mmCIF file with all atom_site columns, C-alpha atoms in Angstrom:
data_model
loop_
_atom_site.group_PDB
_atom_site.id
_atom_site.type_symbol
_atom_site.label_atom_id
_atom_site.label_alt_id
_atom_site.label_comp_id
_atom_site.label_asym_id
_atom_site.label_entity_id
_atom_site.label_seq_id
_atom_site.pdbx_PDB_ins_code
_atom_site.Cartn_x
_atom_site.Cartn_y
_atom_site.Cartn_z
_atom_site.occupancy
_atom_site.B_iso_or_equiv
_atom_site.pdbx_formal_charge
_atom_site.auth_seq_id
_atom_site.auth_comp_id
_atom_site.auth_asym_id
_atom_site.auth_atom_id
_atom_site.pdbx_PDB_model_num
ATOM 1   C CA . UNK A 1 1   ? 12.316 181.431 118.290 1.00 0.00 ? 10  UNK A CA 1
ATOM 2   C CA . UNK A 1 2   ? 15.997 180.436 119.103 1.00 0.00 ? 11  UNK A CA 1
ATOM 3   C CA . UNK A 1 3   ? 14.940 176.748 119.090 1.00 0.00 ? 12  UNK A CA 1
ATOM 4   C CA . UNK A 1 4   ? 13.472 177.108 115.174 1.00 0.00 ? 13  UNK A CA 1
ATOM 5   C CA . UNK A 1 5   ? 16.596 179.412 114.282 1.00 0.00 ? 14  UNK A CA 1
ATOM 6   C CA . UNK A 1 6   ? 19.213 176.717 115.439 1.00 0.00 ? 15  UNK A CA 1
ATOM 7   C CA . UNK A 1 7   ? 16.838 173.510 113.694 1.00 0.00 ? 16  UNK A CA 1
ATOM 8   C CA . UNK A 1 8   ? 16.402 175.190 110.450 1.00 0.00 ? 17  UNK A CA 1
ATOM 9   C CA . UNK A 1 9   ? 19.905 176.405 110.346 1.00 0.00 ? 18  UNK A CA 1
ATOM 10  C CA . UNK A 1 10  ? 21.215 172.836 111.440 1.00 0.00 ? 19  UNK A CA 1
ATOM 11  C CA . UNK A 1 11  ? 19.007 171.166 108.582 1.00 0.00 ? 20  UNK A CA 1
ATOM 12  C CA . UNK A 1 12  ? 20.299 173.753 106.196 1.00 0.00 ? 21  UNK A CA 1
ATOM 13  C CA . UNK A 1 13  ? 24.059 173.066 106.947 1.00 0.00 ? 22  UNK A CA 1
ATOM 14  C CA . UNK A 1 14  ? 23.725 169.655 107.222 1.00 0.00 ? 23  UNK A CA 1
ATOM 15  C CA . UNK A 1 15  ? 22.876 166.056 105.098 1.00 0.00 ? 24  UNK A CA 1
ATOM 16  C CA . UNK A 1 16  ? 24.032 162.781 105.517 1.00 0.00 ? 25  UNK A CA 1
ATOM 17  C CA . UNK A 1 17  ? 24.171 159.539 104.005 1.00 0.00 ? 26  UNK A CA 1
ATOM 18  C CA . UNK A 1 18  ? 21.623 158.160 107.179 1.00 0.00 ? 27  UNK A CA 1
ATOM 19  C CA . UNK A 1 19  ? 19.751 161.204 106.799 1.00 0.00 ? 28  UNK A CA 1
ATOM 20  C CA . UNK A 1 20  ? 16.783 160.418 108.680 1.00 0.00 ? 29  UNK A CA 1
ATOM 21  C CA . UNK A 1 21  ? 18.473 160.594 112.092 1.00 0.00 ? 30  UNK A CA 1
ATOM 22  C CA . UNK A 1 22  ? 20.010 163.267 110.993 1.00 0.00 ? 31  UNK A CA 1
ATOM 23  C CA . UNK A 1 23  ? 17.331 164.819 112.888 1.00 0.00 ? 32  UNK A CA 1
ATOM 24  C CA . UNK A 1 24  ? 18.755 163.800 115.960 1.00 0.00 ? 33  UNK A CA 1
ATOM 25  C CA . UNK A 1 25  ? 22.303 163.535 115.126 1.00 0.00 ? 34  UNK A CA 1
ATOM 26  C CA . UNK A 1 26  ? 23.028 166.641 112.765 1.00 0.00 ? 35  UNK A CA 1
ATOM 27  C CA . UNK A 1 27  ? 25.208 165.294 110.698 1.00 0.00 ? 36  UNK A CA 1
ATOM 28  C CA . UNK A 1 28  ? 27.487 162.108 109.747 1.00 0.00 ? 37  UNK A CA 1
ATOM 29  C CA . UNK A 1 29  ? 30.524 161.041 108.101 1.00 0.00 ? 38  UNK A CA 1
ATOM 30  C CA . UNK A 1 30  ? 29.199 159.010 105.199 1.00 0.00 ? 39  UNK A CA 1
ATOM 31  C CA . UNK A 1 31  ? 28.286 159.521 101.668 1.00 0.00 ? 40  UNK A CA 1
ATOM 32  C CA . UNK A 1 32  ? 25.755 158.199 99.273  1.00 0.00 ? 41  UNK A CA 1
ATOM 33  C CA . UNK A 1 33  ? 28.371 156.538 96.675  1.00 0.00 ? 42  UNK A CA 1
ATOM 34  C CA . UNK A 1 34  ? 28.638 157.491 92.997  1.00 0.00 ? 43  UNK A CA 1
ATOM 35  C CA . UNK A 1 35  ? 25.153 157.682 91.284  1.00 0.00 ? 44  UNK A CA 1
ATOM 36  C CA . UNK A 1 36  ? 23.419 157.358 94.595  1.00 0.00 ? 45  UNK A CA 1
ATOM 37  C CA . UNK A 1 37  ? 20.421 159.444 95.299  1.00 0.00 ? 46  UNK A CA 1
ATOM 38  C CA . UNK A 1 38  ? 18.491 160.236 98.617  1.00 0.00 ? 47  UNK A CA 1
ATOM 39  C CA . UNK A 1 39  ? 15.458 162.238 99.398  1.00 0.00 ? 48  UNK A CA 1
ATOM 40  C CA . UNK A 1 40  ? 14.763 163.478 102.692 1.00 0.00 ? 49  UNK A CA 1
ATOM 41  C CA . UNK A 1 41  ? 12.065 165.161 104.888 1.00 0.00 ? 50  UNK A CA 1
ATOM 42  C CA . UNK A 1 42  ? 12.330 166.938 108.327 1.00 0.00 ? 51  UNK A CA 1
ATOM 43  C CA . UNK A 1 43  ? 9.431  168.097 110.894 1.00 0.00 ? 52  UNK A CA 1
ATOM 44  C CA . UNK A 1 44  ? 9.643  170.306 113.575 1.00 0.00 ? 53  UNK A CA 1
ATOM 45  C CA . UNK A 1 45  ? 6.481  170.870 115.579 1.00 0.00 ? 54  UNK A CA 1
ATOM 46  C CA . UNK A 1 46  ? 6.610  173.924 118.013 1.00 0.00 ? 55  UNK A CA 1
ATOM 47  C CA . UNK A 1 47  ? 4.766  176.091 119.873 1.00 0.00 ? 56  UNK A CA 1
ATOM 48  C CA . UNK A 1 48  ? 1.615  177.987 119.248 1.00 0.00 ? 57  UNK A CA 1
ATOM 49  C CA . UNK A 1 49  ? 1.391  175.859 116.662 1.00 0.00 ? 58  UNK A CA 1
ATOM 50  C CA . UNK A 1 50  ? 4.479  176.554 114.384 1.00 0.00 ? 59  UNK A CA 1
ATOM 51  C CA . UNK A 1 51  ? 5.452  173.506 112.053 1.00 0.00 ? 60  UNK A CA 1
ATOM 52  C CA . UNK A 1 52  ? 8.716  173.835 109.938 1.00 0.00 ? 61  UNK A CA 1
ATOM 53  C CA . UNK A 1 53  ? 10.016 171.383 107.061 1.00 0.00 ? 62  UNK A CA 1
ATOM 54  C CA . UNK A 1 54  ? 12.715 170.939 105.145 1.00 0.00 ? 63  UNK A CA 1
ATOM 55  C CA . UNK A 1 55  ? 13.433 168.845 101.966 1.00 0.00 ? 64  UNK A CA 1
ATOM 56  C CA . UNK A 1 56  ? 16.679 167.789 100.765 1.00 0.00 ? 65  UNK A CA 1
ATOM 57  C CA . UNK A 1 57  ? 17.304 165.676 97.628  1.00 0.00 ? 66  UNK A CA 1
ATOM 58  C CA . UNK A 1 58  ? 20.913 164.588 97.502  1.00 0.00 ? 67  UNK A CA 1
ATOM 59  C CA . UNK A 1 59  ? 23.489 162.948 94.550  1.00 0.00 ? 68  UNK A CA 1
ATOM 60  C CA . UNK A 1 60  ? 26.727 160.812 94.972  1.00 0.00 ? 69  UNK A CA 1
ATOM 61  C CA . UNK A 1 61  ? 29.054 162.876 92.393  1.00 0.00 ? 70  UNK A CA 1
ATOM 62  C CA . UNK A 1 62  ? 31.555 160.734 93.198  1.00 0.00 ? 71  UNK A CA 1
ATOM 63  C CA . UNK A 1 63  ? 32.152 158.087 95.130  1.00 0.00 ? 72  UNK A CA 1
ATOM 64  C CA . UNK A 1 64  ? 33.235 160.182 97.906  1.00 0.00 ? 73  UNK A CA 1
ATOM 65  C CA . UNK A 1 65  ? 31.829 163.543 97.381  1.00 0.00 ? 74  UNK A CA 1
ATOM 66  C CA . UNK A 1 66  ? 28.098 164.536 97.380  1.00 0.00 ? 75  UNK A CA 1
ATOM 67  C CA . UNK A 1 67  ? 25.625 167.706 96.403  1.00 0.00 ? 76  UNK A CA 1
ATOM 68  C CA . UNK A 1 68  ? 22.688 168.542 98.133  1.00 0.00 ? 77  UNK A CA 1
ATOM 69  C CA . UNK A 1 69  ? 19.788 171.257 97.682  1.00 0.00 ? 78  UNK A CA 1
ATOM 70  C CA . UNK A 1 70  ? 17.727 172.369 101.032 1.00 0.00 ? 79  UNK A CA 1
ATOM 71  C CA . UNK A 1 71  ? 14.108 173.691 100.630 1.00 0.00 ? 80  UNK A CA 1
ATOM 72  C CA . UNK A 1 72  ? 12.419 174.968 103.687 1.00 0.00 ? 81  UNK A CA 1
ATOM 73  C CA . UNK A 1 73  ? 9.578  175.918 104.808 1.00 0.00 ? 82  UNK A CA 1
ATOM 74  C CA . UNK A 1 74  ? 7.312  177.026 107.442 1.00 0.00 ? 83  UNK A CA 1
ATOM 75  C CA . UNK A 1 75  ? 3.506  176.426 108.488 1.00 0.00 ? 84  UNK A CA 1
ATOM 76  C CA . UNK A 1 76  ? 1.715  178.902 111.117 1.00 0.00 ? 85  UNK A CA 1
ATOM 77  C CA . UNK A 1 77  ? -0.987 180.964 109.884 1.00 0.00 ? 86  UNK A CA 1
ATOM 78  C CA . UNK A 1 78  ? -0.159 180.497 106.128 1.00 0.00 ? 87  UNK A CA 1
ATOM 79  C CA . UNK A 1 79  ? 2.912  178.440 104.259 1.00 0.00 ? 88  UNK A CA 1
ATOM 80  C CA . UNK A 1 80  ? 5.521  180.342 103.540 1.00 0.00 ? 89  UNK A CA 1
ATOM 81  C CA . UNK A 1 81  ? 9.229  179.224 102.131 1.00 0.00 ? 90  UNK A CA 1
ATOM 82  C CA . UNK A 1 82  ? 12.924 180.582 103.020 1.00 0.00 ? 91  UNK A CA 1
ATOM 83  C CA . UNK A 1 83  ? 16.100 180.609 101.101 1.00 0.00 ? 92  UNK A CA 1
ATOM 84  C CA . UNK A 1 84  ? 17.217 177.225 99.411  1.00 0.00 ? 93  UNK A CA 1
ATOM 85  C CA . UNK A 1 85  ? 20.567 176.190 100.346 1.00 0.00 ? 94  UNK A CA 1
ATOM 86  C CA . UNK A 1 86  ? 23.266 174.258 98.714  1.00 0.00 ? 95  UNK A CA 1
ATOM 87  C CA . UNK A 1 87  ? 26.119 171.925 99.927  1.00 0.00 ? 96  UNK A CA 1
ATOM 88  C CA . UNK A 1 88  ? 28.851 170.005 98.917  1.00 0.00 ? 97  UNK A CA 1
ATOM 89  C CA . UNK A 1 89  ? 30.321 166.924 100.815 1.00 0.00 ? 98  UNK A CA 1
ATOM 90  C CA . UNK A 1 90  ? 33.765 165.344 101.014 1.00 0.00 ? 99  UNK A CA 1
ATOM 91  C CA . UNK A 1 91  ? 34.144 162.094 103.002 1.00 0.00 ? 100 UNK A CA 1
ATOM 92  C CA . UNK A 1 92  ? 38.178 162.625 103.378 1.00 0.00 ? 101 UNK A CA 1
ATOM 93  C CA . UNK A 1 93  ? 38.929 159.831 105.484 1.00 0.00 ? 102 UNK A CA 1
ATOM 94  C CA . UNK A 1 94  ? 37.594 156.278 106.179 1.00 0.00 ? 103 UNK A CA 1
ATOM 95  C CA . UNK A 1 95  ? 39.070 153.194 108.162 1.00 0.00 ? 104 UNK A CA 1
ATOM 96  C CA . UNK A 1 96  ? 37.481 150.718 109.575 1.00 0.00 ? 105 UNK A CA 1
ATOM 97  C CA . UNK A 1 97  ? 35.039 152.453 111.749 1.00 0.00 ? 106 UNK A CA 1
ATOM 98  C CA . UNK A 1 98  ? 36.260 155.532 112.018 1.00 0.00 ? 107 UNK A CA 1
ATOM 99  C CA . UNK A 1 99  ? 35.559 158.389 109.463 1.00 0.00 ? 108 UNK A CA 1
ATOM 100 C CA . UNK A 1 100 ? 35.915 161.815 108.605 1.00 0.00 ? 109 UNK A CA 1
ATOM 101 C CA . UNK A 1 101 ? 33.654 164.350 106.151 1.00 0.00 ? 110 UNK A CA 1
ATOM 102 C CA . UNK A 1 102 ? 33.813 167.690 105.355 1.00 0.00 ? 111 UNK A CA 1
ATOM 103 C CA . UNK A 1 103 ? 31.113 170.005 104.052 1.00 0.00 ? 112 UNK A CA 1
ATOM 104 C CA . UNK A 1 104 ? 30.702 173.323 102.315 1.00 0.00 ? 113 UNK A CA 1
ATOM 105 C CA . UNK A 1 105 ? 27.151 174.840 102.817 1.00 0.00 ? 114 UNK A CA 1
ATOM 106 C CA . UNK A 1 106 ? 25.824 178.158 101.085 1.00 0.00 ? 115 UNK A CA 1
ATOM 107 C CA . UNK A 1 107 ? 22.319 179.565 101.500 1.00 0.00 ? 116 UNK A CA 1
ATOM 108 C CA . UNK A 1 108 ? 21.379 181.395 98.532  1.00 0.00 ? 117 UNK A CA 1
ATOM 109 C CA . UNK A 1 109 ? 19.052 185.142 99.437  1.00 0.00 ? 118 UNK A CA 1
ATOM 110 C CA . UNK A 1 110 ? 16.287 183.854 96.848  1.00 0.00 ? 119 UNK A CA 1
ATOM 111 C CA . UNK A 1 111 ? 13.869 185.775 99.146  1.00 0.00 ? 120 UNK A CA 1
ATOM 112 C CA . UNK A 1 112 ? 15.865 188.299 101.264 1.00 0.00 ? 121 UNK A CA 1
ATOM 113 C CA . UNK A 1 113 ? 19.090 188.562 102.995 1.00 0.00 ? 122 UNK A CA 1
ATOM 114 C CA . UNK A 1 114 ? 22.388 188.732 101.732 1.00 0.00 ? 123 UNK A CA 1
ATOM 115 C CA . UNK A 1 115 ? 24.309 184.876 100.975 1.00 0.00 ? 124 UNK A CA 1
ATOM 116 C CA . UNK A 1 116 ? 25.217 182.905 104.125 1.00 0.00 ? 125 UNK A CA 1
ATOM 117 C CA . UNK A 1 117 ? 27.963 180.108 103.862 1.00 0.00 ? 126 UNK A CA 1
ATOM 118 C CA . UNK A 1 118 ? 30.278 178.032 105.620 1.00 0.00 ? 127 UNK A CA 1
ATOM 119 C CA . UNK A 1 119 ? 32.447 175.229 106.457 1.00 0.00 ? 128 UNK A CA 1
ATOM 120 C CA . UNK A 1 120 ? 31.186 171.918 108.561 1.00 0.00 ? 129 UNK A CA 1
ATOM 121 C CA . UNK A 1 121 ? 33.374 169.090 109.798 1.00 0.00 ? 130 UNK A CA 1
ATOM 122 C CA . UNK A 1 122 ? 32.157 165.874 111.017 1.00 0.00 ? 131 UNK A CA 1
ATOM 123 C CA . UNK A 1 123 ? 34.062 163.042 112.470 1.00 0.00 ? 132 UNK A CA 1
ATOM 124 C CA . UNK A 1 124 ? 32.504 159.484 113.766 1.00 0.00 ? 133 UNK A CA 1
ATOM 125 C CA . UNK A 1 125 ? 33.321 156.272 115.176 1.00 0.00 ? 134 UNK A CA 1
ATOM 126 C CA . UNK A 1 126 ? 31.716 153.232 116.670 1.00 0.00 ? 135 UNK A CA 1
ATOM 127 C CA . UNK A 1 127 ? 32.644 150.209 118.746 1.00 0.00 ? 136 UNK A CA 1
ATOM 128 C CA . UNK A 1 128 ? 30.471 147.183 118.558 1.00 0.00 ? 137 UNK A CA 1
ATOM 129 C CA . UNK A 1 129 ? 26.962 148.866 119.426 1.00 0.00 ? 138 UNK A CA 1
ATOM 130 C CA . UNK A 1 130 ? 27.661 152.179 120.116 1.00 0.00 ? 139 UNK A CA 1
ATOM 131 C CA . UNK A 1 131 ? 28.169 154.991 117.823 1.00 0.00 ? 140 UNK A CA 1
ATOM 132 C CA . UNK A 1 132 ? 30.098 158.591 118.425 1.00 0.00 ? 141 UNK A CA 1
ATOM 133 C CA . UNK A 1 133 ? 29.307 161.713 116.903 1.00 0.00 ? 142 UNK A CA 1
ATOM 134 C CA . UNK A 1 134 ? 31.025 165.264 116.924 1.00 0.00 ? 143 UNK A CA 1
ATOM 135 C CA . UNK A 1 135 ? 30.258 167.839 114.286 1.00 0.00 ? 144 UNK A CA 1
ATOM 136 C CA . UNK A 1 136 ? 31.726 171.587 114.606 1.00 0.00 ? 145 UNK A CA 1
ATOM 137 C CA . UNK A 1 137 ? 30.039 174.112 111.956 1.00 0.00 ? 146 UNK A CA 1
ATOM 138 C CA . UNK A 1 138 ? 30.711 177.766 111.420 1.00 0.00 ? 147 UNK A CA 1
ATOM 139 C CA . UNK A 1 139 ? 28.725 179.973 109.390 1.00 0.00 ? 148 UNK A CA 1
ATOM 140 C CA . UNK A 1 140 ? 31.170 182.555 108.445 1.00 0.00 ? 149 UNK A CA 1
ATOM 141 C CA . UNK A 1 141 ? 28.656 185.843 107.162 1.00 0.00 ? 150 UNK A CA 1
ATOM 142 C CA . UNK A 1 142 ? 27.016 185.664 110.888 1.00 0.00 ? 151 UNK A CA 1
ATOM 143 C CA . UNK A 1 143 ? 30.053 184.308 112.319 1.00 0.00 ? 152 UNK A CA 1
ATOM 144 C CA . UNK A 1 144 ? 27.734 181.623 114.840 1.00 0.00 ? 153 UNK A CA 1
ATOM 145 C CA . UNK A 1 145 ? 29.141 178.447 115.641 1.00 0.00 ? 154 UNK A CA 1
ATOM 146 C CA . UNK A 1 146 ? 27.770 175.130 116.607 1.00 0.00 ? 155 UNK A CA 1
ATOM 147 C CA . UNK A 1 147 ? 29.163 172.261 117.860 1.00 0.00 ? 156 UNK A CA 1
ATOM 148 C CA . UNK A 1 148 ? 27.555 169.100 119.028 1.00 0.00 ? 157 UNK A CA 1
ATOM 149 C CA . UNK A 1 149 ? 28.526 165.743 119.998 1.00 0.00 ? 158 UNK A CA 1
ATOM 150 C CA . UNK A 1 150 ? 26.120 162.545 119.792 1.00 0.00 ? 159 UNK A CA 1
ATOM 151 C CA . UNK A 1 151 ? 25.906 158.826 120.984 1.00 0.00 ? 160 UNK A CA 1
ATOM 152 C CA . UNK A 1 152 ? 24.122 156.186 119.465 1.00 0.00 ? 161 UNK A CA 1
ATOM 153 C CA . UNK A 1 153 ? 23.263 152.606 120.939 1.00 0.00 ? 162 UNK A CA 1
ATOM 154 C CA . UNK A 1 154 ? 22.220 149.978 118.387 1.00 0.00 ? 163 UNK A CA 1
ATOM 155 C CA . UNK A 1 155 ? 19.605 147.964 120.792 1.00 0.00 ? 164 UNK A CA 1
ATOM 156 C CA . UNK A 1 156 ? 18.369 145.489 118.307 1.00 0.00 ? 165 UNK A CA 1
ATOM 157 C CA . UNK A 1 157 ? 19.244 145.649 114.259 1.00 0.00 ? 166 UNK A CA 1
ATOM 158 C CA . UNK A 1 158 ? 17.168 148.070 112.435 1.00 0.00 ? 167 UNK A CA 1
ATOM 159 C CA . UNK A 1 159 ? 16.458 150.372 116.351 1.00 0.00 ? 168 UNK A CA 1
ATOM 160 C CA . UNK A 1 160 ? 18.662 152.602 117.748 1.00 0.00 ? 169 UNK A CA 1
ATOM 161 C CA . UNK A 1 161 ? 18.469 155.090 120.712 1.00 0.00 ? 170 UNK A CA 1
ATOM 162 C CA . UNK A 1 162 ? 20.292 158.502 120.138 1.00 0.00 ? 171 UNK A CA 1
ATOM 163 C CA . UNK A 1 163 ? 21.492 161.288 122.070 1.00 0.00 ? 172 UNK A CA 1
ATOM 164 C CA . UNK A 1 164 ? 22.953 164.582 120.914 1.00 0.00 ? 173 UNK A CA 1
ATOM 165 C CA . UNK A 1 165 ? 23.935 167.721 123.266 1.00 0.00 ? 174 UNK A CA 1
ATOM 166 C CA . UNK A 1 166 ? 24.670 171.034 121.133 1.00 0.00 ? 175 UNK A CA 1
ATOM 167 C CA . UNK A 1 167 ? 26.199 174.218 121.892 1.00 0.00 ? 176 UNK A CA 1
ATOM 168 C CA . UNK A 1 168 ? 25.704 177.489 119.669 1.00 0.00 ? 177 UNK A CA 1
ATOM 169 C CA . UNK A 1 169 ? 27.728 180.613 120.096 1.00 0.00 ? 178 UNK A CA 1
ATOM 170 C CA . UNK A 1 170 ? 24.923 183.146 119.090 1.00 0.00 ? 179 UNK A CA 1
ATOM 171 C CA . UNK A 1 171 ? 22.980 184.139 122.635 1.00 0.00 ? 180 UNK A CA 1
ATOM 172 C CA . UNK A 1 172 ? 25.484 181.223 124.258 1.00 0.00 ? 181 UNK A CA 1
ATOM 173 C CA . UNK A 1 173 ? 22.655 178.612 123.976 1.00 0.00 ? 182 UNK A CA 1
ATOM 174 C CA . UNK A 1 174 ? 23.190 175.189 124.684 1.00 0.00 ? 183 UNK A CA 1
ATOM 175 C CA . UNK A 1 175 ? 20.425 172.128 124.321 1.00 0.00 ? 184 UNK A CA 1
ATOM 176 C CA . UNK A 1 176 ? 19.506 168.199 124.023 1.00 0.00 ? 185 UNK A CA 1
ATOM 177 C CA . UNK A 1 177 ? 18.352 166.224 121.422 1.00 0.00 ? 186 UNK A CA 1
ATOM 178 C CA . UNK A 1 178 ? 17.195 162.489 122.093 1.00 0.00 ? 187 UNK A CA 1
ATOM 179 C CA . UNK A 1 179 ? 15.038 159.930 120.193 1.00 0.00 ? 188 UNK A CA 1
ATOM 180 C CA . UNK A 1 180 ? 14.703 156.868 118.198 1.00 0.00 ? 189 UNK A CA 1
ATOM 181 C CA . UNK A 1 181 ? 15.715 155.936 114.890 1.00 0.00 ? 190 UNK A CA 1
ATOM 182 C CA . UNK A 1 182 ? 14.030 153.416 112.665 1.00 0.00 ? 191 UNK A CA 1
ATOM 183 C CA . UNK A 1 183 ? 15.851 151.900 109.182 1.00 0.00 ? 192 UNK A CA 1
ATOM 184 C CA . UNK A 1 184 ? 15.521 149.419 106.980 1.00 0.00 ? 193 UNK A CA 1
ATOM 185 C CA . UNK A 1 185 ? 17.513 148.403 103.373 1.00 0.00 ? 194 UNK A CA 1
ATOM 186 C CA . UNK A 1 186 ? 16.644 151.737 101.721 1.00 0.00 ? 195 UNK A CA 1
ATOM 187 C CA . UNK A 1 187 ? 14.621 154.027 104.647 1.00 0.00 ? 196 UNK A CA 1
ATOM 188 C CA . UNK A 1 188 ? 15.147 155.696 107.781 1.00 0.00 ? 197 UNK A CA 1
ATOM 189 C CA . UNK A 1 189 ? 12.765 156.786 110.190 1.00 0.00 ? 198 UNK A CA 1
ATOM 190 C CA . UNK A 1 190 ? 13.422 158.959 113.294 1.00 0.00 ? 199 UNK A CA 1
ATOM 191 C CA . UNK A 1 191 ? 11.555 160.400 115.932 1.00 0.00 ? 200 UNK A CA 1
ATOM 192 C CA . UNK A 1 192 ? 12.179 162.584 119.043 1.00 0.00 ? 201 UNK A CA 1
ATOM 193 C CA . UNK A 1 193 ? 12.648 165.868 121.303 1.00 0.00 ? 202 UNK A CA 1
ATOM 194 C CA . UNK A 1 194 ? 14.729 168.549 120.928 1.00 0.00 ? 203 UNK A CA 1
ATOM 195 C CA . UNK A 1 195 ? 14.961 171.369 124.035 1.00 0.00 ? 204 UNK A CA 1
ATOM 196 C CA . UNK A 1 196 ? 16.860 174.728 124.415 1.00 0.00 ? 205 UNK A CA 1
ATOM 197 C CA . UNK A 1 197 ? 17.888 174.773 127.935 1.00 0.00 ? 206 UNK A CA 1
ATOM 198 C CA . UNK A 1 198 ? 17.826 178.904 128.019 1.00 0.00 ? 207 UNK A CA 1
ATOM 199 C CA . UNK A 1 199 ? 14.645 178.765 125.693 1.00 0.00 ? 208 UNK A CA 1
ATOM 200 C CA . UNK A 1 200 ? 11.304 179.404 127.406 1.00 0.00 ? 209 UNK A CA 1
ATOM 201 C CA . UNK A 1 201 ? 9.491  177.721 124.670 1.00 0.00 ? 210 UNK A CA 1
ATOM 202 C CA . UNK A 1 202 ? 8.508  174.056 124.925 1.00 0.00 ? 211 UNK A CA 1
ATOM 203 C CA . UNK A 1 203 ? 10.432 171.573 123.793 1.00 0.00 ? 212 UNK A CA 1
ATOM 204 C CA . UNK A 1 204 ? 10.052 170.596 119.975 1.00 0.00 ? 213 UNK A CA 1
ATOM 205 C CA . UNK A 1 205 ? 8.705  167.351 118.610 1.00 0.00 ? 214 UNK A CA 1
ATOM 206 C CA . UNK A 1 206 ? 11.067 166.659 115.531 1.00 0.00 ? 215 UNK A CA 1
ATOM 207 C CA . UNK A 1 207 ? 10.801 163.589 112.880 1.00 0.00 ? 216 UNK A CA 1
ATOM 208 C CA . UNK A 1 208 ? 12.676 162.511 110.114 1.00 0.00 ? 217 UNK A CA 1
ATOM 209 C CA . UNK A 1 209 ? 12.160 160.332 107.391 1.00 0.00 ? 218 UNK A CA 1
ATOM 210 C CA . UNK A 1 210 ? 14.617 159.704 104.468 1.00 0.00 ? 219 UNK A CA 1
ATOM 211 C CA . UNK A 1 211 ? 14.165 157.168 101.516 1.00 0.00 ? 220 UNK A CA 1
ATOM 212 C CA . UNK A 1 212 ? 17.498 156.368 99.256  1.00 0.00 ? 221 UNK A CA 1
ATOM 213 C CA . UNK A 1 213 ? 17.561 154.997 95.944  1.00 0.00 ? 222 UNK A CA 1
ATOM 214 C CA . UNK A 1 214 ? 19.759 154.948 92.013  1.00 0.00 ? 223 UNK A CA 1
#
């Protein structure tokens, strides 16, 4: 249960412009560009037999700023859907390699609940084939935090290997994420495992896959 709280909640709160890793990573510093559109699709397989997705379609407003809507849902003995969310994202700060993004996230009660929202920060870097992650989200109704911090080795030019340990303040729970990430001119594939250390469920079998496009 904790494991499918903290995924859905991370794929609510978070997009990015190499969103199908985002599965893995969380989140990223980069945007899609004025005009620039992106559709993405997240699996989570748990069990007994619990399979949550998540669809995101996301727009370059600007050339630095983005808007995304997230529309979940959840497959065990029937379909059912959860709140949409929405989020707006500022990359603030780019040189060279390094970069810096910050997002505004609200989840709108279209079913139940009252309106959750918050702030997310993520910063990156890379040096020749490796890549460095760390992304620190608070959702401020709740009051949880998250923070997690990835690394990401380029081994040939369209296959990476990434790793991503995460911390989140509600029930002190920390985890790993690691996997494989596919891309090409306009796609991204990833696919991996994601495990709550404190959780006694299995760990979770999670893919993305993203396609982006004008």
């Amino acid at each position: 249960m904790k494991l499918r709280v903290f995924l859905l909640s991370s794929l609510l709160l978070f997009s990015s412009a190499h969103a199908g890793k985002k599965i893995l990573l969380f989140e990223d510093a980069g945007t899609l560009g004025k005009g620039g559109f992106q559709s993405e699709h997240y699996l989570s397989r748990q069990e007994p037999r619990t399979t949550a997705y998540t669809f995101t379609l996301s727009y370059g407003l600007l050339e630095k700023v983005d808007v995304g809507l997230n529309l979940p849902f959840e497959y065990s003995n029937k379909l059912e859907s959860s709140n949409i969310s929405l989020d707006l994202k500022w990359n603030f700060f780019e040189k060279g390699e390094t970069k810096g993004a910050f997002k505004f996230s609200s989840e709108l009660p279209t079913k139940e609940g009252a309106v959750k929202y918050g702030p997310t920060l993520a910063l990156q870097t890379s040096f020749e084939r490796l890549s460095f992650y760390a992304v620190s989200s608070y959702e401020l109704k709740e009051r949880v935090f998250s923070q997690s911090a990835s690394v990401e080795w380029k081994m040939v030019e369209n296959l990476s290997l990434v790793a991503t340990g995460f911390y989140l303040s509600e029930d002190s729970q920390t985890g790993l994420v690691g996997g494989l990430s596919f891309s090409g001119k306009n796609w991204e594939f990833a696919l991996g495992v994601q495990k709550v250390f404190k959780d006694k469920e299995k760990p979770s079998v999670v893919a993305g896959f993203t396609v982006r496009f004008r």
